[in-house]
Short mmCIF file of C-alpha atoms in Angstrom, two decimals:
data_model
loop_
_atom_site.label_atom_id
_atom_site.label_comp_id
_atom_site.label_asym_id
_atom_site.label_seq_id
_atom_site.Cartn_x
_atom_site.Cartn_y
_atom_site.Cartn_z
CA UNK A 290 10.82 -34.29 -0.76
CA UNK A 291 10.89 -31.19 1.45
CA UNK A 292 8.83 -31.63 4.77
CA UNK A 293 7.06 -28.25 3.57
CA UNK A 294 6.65 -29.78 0.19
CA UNK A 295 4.78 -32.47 1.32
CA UNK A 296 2.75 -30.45 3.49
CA UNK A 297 1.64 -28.40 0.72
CA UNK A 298 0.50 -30.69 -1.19
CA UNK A 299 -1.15 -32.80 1.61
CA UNK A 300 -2.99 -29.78 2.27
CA UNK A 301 -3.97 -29.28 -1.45
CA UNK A 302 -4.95 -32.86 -1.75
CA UNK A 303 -7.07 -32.68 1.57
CA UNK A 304 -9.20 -29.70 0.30
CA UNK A 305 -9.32 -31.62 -3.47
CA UNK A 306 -8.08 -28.35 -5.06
CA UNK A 307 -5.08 -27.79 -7.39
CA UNK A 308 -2.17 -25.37 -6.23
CA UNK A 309 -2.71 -22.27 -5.68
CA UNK A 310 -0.77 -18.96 -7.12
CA UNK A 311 1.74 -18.93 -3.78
CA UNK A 312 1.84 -22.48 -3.79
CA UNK A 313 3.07 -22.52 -7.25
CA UNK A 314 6.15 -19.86 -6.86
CA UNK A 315 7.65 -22.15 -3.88
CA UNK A 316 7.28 -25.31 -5.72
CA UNK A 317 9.42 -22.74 -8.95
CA UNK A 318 11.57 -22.05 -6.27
CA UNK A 319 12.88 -25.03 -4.97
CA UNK A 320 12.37 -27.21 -7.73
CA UNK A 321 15.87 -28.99 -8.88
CA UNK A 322 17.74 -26.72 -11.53
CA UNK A 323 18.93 -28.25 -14.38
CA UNK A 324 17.00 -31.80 -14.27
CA UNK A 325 15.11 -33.51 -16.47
CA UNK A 326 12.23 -33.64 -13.59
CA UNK A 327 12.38 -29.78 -13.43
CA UNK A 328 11.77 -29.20 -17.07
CA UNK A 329 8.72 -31.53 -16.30
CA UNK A 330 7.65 -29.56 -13.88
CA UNK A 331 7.88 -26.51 -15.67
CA UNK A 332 6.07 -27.97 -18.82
CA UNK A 333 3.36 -28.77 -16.09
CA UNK A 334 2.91 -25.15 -15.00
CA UNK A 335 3.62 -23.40 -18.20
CA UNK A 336 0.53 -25.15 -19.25
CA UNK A 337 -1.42 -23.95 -16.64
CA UNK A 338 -2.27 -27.75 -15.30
CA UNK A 339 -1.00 -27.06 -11.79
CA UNK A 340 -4.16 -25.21 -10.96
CA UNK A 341 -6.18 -28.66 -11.63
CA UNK A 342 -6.41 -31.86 -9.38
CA UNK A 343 -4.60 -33.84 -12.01
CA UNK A 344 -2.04 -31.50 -12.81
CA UNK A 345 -1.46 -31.29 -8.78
CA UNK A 346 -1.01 -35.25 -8.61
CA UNK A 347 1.29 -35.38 -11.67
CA UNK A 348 3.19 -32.71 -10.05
CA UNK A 349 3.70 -34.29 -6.63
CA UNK A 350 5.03 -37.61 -8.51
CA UNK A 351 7.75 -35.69 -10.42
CA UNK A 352 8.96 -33.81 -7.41
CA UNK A 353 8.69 -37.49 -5.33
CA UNK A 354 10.64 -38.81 -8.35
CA UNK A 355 12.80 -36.08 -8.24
CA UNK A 356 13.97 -36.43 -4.69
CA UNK A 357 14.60 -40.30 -5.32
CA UNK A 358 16.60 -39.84 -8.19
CA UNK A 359 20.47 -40.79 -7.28
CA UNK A 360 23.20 -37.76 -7.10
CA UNK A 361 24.81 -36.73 -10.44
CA UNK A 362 27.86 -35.21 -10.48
CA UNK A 363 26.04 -32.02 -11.43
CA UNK A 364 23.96 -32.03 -8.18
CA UNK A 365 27.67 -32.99 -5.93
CA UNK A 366 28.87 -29.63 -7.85
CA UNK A 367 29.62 -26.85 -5.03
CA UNK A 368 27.15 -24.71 -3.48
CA UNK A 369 28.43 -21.54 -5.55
CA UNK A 370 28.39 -23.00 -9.06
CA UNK A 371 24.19 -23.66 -8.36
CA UNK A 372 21.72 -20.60 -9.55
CA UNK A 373 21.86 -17.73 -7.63
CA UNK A 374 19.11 -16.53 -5.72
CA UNK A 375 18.48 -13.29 -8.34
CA UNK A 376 18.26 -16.43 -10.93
CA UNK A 377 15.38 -18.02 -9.18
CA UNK A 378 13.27 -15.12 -8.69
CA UNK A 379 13.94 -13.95 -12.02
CA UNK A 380 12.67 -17.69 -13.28
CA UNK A 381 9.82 -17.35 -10.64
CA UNK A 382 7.98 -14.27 -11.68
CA UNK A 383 8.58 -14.73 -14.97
CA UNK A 384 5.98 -17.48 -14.78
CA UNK A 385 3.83 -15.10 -12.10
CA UNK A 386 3.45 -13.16 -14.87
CA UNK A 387 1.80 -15.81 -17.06
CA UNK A 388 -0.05 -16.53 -14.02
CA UNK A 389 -1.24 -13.06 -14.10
CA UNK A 390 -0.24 -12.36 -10.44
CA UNK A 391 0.30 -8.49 -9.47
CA UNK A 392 1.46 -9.03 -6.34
CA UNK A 393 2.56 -12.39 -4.45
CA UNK A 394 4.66 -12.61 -1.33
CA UNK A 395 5.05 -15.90 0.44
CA UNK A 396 5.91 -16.85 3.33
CA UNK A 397 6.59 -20.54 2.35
CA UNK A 398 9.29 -19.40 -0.18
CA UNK A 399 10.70 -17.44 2.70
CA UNK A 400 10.68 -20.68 5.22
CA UNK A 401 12.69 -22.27 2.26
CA UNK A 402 14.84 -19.78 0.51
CA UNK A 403 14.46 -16.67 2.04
CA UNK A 404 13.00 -15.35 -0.79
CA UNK A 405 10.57 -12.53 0.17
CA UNK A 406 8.09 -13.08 -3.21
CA UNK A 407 7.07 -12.17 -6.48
CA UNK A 408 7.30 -8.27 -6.19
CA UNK A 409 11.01 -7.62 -6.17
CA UNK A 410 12.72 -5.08 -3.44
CA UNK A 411 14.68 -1.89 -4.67
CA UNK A 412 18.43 -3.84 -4.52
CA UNK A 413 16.82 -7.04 -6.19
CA UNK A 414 15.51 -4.32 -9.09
CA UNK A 415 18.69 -3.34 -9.41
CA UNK A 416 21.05 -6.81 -8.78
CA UNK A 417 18.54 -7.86 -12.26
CA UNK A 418 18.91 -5.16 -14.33
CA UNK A 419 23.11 -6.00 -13.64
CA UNK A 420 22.38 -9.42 -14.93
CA UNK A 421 22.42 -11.51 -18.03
CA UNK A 422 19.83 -11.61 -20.62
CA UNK A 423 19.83 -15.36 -20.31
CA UNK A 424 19.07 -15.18 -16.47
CA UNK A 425 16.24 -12.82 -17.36
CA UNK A 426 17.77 -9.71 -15.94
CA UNK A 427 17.24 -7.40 -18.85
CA UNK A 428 13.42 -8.47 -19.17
CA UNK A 429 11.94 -9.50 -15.93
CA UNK A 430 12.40 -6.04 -14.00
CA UNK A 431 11.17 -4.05 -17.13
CA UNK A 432 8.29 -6.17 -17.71
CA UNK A 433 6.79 -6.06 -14.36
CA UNK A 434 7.81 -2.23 -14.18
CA UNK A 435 5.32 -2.15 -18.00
CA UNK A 436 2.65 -4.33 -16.55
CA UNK A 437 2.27 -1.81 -13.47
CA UNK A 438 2.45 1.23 -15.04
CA UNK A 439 -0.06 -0.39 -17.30
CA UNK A 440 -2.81 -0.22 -14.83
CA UNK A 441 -1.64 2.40 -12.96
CA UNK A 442 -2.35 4.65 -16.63
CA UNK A 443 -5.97 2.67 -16.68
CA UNK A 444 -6.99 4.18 -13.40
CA UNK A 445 -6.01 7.31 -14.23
CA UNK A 446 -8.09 10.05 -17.08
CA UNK A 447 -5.32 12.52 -17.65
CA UNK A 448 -2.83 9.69 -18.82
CA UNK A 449 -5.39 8.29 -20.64
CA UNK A 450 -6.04 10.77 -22.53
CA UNK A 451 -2.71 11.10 -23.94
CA UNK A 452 -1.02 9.78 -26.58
CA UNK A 453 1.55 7.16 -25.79
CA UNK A 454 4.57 8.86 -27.56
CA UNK A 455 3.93 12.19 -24.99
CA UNK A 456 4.30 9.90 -21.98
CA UNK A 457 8.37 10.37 -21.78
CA UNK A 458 10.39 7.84 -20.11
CA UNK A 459 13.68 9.37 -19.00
CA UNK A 460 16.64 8.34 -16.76
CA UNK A 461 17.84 11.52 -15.19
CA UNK A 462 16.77 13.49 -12.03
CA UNK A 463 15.30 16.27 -15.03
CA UNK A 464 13.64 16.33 -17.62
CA UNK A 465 14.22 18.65 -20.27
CA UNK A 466 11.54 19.71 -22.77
CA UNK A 467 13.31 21.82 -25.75
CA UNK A 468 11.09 23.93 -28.00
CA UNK A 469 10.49 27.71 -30.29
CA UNK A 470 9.67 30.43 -28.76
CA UNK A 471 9.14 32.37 -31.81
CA UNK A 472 10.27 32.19 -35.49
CA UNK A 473 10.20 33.94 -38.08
CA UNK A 474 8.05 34.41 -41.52
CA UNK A 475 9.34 33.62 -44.63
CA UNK A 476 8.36 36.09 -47.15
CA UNK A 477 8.31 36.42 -51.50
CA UNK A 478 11.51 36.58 -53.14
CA UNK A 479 12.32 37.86 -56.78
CA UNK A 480 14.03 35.35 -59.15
CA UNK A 481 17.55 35.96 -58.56
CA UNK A 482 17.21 38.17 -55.59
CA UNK A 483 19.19 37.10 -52.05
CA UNK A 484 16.92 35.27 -49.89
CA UNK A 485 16.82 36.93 -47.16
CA UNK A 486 18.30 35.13 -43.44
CA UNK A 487 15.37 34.16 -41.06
CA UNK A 488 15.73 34.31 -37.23
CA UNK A 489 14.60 31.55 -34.55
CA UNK A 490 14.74 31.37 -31.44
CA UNK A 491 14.70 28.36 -28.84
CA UNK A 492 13.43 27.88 -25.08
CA UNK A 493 13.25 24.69 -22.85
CA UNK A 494 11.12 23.43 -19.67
CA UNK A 495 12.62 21.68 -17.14
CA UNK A 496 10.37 19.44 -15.20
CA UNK A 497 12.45 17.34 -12.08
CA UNK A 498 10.93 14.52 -10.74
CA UNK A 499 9.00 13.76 -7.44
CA UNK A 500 8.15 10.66 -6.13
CA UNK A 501 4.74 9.67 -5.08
CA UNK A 502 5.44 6.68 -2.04
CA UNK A 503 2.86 5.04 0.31
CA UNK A 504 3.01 2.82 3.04
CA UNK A 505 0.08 0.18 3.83
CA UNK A 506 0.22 -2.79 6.75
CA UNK A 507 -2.19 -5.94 6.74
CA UNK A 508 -1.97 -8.09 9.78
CA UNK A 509 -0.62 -11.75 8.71
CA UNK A 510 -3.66 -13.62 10.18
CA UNK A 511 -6.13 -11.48 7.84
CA UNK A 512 -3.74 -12.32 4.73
CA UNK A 513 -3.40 -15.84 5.40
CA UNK A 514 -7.47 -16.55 6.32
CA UNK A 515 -9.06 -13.83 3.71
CA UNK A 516 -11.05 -15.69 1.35
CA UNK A 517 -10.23 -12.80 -1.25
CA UNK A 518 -6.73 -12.28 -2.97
CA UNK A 519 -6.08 -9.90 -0.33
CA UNK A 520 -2.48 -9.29 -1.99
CA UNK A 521 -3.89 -8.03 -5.11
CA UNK A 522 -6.39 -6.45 -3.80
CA UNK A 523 -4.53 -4.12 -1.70
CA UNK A 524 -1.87 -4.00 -4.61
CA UNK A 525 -4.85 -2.88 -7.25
CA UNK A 526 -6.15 0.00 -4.84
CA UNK A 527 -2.82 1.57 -4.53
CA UNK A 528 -2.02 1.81 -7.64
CA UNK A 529 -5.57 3.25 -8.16
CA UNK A 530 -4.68 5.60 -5.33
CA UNK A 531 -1.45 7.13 -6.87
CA UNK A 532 -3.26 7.62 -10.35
CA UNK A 533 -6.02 9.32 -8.06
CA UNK A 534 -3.24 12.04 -6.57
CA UNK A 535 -1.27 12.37 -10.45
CA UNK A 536 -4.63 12.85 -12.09
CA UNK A 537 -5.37 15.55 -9.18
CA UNK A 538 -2.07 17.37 -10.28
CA UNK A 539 -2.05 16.61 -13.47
CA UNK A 540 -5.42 18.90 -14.00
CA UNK A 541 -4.78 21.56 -10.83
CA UNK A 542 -1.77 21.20 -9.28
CA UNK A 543 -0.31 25.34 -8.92
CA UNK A 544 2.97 26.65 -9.35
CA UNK A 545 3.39 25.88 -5.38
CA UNK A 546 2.39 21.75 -5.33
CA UNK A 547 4.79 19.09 -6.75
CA UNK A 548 3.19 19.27 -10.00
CA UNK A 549 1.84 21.79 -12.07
CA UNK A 550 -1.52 20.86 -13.60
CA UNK A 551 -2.68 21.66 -17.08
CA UNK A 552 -5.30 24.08 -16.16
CA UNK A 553 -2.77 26.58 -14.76
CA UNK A 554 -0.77 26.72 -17.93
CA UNK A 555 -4.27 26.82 -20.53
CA UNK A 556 -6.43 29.62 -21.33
CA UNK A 557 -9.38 29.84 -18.69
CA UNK A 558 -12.96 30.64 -19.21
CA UNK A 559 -15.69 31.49 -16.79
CA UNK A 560 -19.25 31.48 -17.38
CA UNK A 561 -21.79 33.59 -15.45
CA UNK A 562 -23.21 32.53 -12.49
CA UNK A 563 -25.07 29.63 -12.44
CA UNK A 564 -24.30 28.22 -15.48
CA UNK A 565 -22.39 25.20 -16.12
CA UNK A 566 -20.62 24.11 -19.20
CA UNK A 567 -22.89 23.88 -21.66
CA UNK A 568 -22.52 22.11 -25.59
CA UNK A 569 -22.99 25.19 -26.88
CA UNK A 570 -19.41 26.15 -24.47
CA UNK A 571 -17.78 22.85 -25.93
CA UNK A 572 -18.21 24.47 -29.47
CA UNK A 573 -16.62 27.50 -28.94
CA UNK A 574 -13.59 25.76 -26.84
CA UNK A 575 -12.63 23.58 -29.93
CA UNK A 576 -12.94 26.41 -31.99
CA UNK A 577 -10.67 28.48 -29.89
CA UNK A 578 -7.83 25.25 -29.98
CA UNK A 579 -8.69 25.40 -34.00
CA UNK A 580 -7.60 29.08 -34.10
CA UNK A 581 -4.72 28.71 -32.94
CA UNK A 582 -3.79 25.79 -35.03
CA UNK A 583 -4.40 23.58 -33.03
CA UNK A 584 -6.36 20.10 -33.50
CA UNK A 585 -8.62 19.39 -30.41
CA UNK A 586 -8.45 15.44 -29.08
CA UNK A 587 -10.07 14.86 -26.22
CA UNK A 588 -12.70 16.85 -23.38
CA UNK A 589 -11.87 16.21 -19.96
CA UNK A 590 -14.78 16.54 -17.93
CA UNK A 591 -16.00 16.68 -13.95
CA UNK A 592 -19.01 14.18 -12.82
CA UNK A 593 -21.02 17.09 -12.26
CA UNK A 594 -20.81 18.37 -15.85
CA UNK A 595 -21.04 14.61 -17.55
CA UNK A 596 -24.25 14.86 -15.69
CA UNK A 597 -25.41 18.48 -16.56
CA UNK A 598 -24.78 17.78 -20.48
CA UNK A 599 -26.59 14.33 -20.08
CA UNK A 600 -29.53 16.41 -19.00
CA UNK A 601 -29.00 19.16 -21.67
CA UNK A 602 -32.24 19.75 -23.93
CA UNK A 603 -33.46 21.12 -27.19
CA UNK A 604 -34.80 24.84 -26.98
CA UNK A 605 -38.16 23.32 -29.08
CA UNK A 606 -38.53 20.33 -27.31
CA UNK A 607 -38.54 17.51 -24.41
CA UNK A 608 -35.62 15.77 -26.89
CA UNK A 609 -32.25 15.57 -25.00
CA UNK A 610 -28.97 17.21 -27.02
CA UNK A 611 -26.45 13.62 -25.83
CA UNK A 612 -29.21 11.41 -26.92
CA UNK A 613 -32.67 9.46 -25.39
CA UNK A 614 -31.92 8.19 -21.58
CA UNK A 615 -32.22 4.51 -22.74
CA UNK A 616 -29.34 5.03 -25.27
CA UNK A 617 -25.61 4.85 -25.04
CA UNK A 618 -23.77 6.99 -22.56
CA UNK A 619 -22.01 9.76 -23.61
CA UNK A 620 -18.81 8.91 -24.58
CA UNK A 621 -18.32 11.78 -27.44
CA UNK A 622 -18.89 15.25 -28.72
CA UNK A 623 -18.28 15.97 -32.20
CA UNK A 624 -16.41 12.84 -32.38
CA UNK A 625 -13.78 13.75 -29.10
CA UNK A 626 -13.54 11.22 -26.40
CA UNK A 627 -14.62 12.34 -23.40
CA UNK A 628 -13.51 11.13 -20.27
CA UNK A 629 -14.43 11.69 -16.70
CA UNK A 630 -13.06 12.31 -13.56
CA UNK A 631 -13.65 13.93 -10.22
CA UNK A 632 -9.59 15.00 -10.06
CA UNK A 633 -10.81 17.64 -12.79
CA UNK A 634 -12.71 19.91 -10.24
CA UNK A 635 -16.35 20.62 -10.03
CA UNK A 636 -17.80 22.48 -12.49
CA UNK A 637 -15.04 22.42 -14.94
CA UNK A 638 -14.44 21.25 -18.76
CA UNK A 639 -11.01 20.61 -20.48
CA UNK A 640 -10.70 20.88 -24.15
CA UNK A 641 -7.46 19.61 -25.17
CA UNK A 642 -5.16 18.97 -28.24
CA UNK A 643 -3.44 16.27 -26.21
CA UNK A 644 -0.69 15.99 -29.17
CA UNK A 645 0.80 19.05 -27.42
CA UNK A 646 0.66 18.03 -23.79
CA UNK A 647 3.65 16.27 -22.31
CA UNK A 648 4.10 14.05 -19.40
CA UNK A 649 7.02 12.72 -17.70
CA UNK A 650 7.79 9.30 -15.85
CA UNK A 651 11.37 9.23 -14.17
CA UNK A 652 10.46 5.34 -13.02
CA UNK A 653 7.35 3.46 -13.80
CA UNK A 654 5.04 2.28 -10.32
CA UNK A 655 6.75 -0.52 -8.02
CA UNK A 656 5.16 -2.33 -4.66
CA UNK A 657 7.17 -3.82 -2.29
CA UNK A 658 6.63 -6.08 0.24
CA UNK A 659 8.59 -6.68 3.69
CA UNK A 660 7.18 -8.98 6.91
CA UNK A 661 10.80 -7.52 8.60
CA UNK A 662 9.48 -3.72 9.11
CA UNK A 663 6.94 -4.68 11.72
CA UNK A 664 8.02 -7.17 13.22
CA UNK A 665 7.01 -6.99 16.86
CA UNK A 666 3.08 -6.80 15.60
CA UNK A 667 3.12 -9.33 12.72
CA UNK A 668 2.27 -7.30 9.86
CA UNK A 669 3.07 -7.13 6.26
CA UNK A 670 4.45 -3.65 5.14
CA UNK A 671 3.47 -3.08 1.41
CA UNK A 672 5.03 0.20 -0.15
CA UNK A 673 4.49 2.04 -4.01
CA UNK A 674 6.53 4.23 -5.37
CA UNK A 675 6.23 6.27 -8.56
CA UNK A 676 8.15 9.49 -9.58
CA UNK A 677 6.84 11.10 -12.04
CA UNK A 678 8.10 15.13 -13.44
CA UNK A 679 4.61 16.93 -13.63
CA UNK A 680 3.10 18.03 -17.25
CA UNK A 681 4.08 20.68 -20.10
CA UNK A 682 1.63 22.34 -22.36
CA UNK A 683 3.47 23.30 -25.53
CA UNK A 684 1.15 26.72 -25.47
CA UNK A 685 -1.87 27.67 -23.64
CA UNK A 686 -4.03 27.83 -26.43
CA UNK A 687 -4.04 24.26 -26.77
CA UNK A 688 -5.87 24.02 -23.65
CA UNK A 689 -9.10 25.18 -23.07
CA UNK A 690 -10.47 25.42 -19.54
CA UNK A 691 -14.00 26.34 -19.23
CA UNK A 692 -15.03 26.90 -15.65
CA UNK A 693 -18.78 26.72 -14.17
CA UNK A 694 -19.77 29.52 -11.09
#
């Protein structure tokens, strides 16, 4: 057995604990490919025993046995008929997955193998997606891509309030949205008279993409001795942090910012002074989308008008309009979801039909990992990336902006 090997679980057997997530991905790692002990082993943590006392112990005797076992001709083979290193991390994260880890590096894998983690850098993305479906190469990098852009679509209200099929995936540096300007209107023909030719014609929006990229550091000492999952936790709050700045865009960006937000291609209302939106306002907004044929889905909505149409009473009495205080919250009006966020803008309320709003994602949200950038001051550098290609409203009057003073 491996010197660190034993160490680990020494250490795991000290504190009476099973192994933990980082633990587990070195003892993937090195474990021997292609034995009967490593299908053990993998049986072990597939189950999810490696997590218990027992399941440690049981462990630690196959990879002892392991190590005993006499050379086969398979483990004399040469060095470059063994898996490659993509194969191992492919293998390895498949199982953080199951583990449900978001983000993993370890610096015992790297004391072994020089392998850097669970979160896969830019050339091992792309040295996976070149590999065989066998070795995982096809499903590994567009799982973990799913699972990320999976949260990062929780954290944010505009994407959430989308339907799936208008969140378009595309593989070129634009996106092109085709569509009719204008058509014409068919009209009553005699029996046996010429139908008469109609006219159409088409327009497009391009949206390119732009990347959204961030760089965090956490000191090595503070990852190692946190008693949280420091890893995930930074991972989870920046991928909270770039669904913060698309929903910002995504509802205001201008024509000047990265992305142009649906509220500069909608129709805008504004109320008199003082007033906020109102239910009354919500009414007329869907009845506006209506009118134009449209079918209204969702309300987006700032804090500060969740809260004013919370308050909102009947003219007669004390009663209030979204229900008594010790209800529900309000999650509806006239059946729409609504759905909160301070990246709308104070004062403001989005009716939408959603069906005609388009989003694009040029490549779902990655996070890195590196312990090379710095170096000299012993810090982990953690990076996201996410390009996305802004949003399209099919026509204005499918969204309905109704803006407070």
């Amino acid at each position: 057995m491996k010197p660190e090997l034993r160490m680990m679980f020494d250490t795991a057997e000290s504190q009476r604990r099973g192994l933990l997530a980082d633990e587990i991905a070195y003892l993937i790692s090195n474990a021997p490919r292609g034995s009967e002990r490593r299908a053990e082993i993998l049986a072990l943590i597939n189950g999810g025993k490696a997590s218990t006392e027992e399941g440690r112990a049981a462990l630690r005797t196959l990879v002892e046995d392991s190590g005993n076992q006499s050379a086969t001709p398979e483990s004399l083979a040469p060095e470059n008929e063994g898996p490659t290193l993509e194969e191992r991390q492919a293998e390895t994260r498949s199982f953080a997955q199951k583990l449900g880890i978001a983000a993993l590096p370890s610096t015992k894998a790297e004391q072994g193998d020089s392998f850097r983690g669970l979160l896969p850098s830019y050339a091992e993305y792309r040295a996976l997606q070149s590999s065989t479906p066998a070795d995982g190469g096809f499903l590994v990098p567009k799982a973990t891509a799913k699972t990320y852009f999976d949260k990062l679509r929780a954290d944010s209200a505009f994407l959430n309030g989308l339907p799936a099929s208008n969140i378009i995936q595309f593989d070129t540096a634009e996106l092109t949205l085709p569509g009719i300007a204008s058509s014409s209107t068919p009209g009553y023909v005699d029996e046996n008279g010429q139908i008469p030719e109609g006219s159409m014609t088409f327009t497009g929006v391009t949206l390119s993409a732009k990347a959204i990229k961030e760089l965090r550091y956490a000191p090595n000492e503070l990852l190692a001795d946190s008693a949280v999952d420091l890893r995930n936790a930074l991972a989870a709050d920046m991928l909270s942090s770039a669904a913060s700045r698309i929903d910002v865009d995504a509802f205001g960006g201008s024509g000047t910012n990265p992305v142009k937000g649906i509220i500069g291609q909608g129709v805008t209302t504004t109320l008199g002074a003082g007033k906020l939106p109102s239910f009354d306002d919500l009414a007329d907004a869907i009845t506006r989308v209506r009118m134009a044929n449209g079918k209204p889905s969702v309300v987006f909505v700032s804090p500060d008008v969740e809260a004013s149409l919370m308050k909102e009473k009947a003219a007669t009495a004390g009663t209030y309009q979204a229900g008594a205080p010790t209800g529900t919250p309000l999650t509806t009006v006239w059946g729409l979801p609504i759905l909160v966020s301070a990246n709308v803008g104070t004062k403001t309320a989005i009716v939408c039909d959603a069906s005609r709003i388009f989003f694009g994602i040029r490549s779902q949200a990655y996070i890195n990992a590196s312990e090379d950038f710095r170096f000299d001051r012993d810090q982990v550098t953690y990076r996201i990336v996410v390009r996305v290609a802004g949003t399209s409203v099919a026509e204005a009057s499918s969204v309905q902006v109704i803006k407070g003073s």
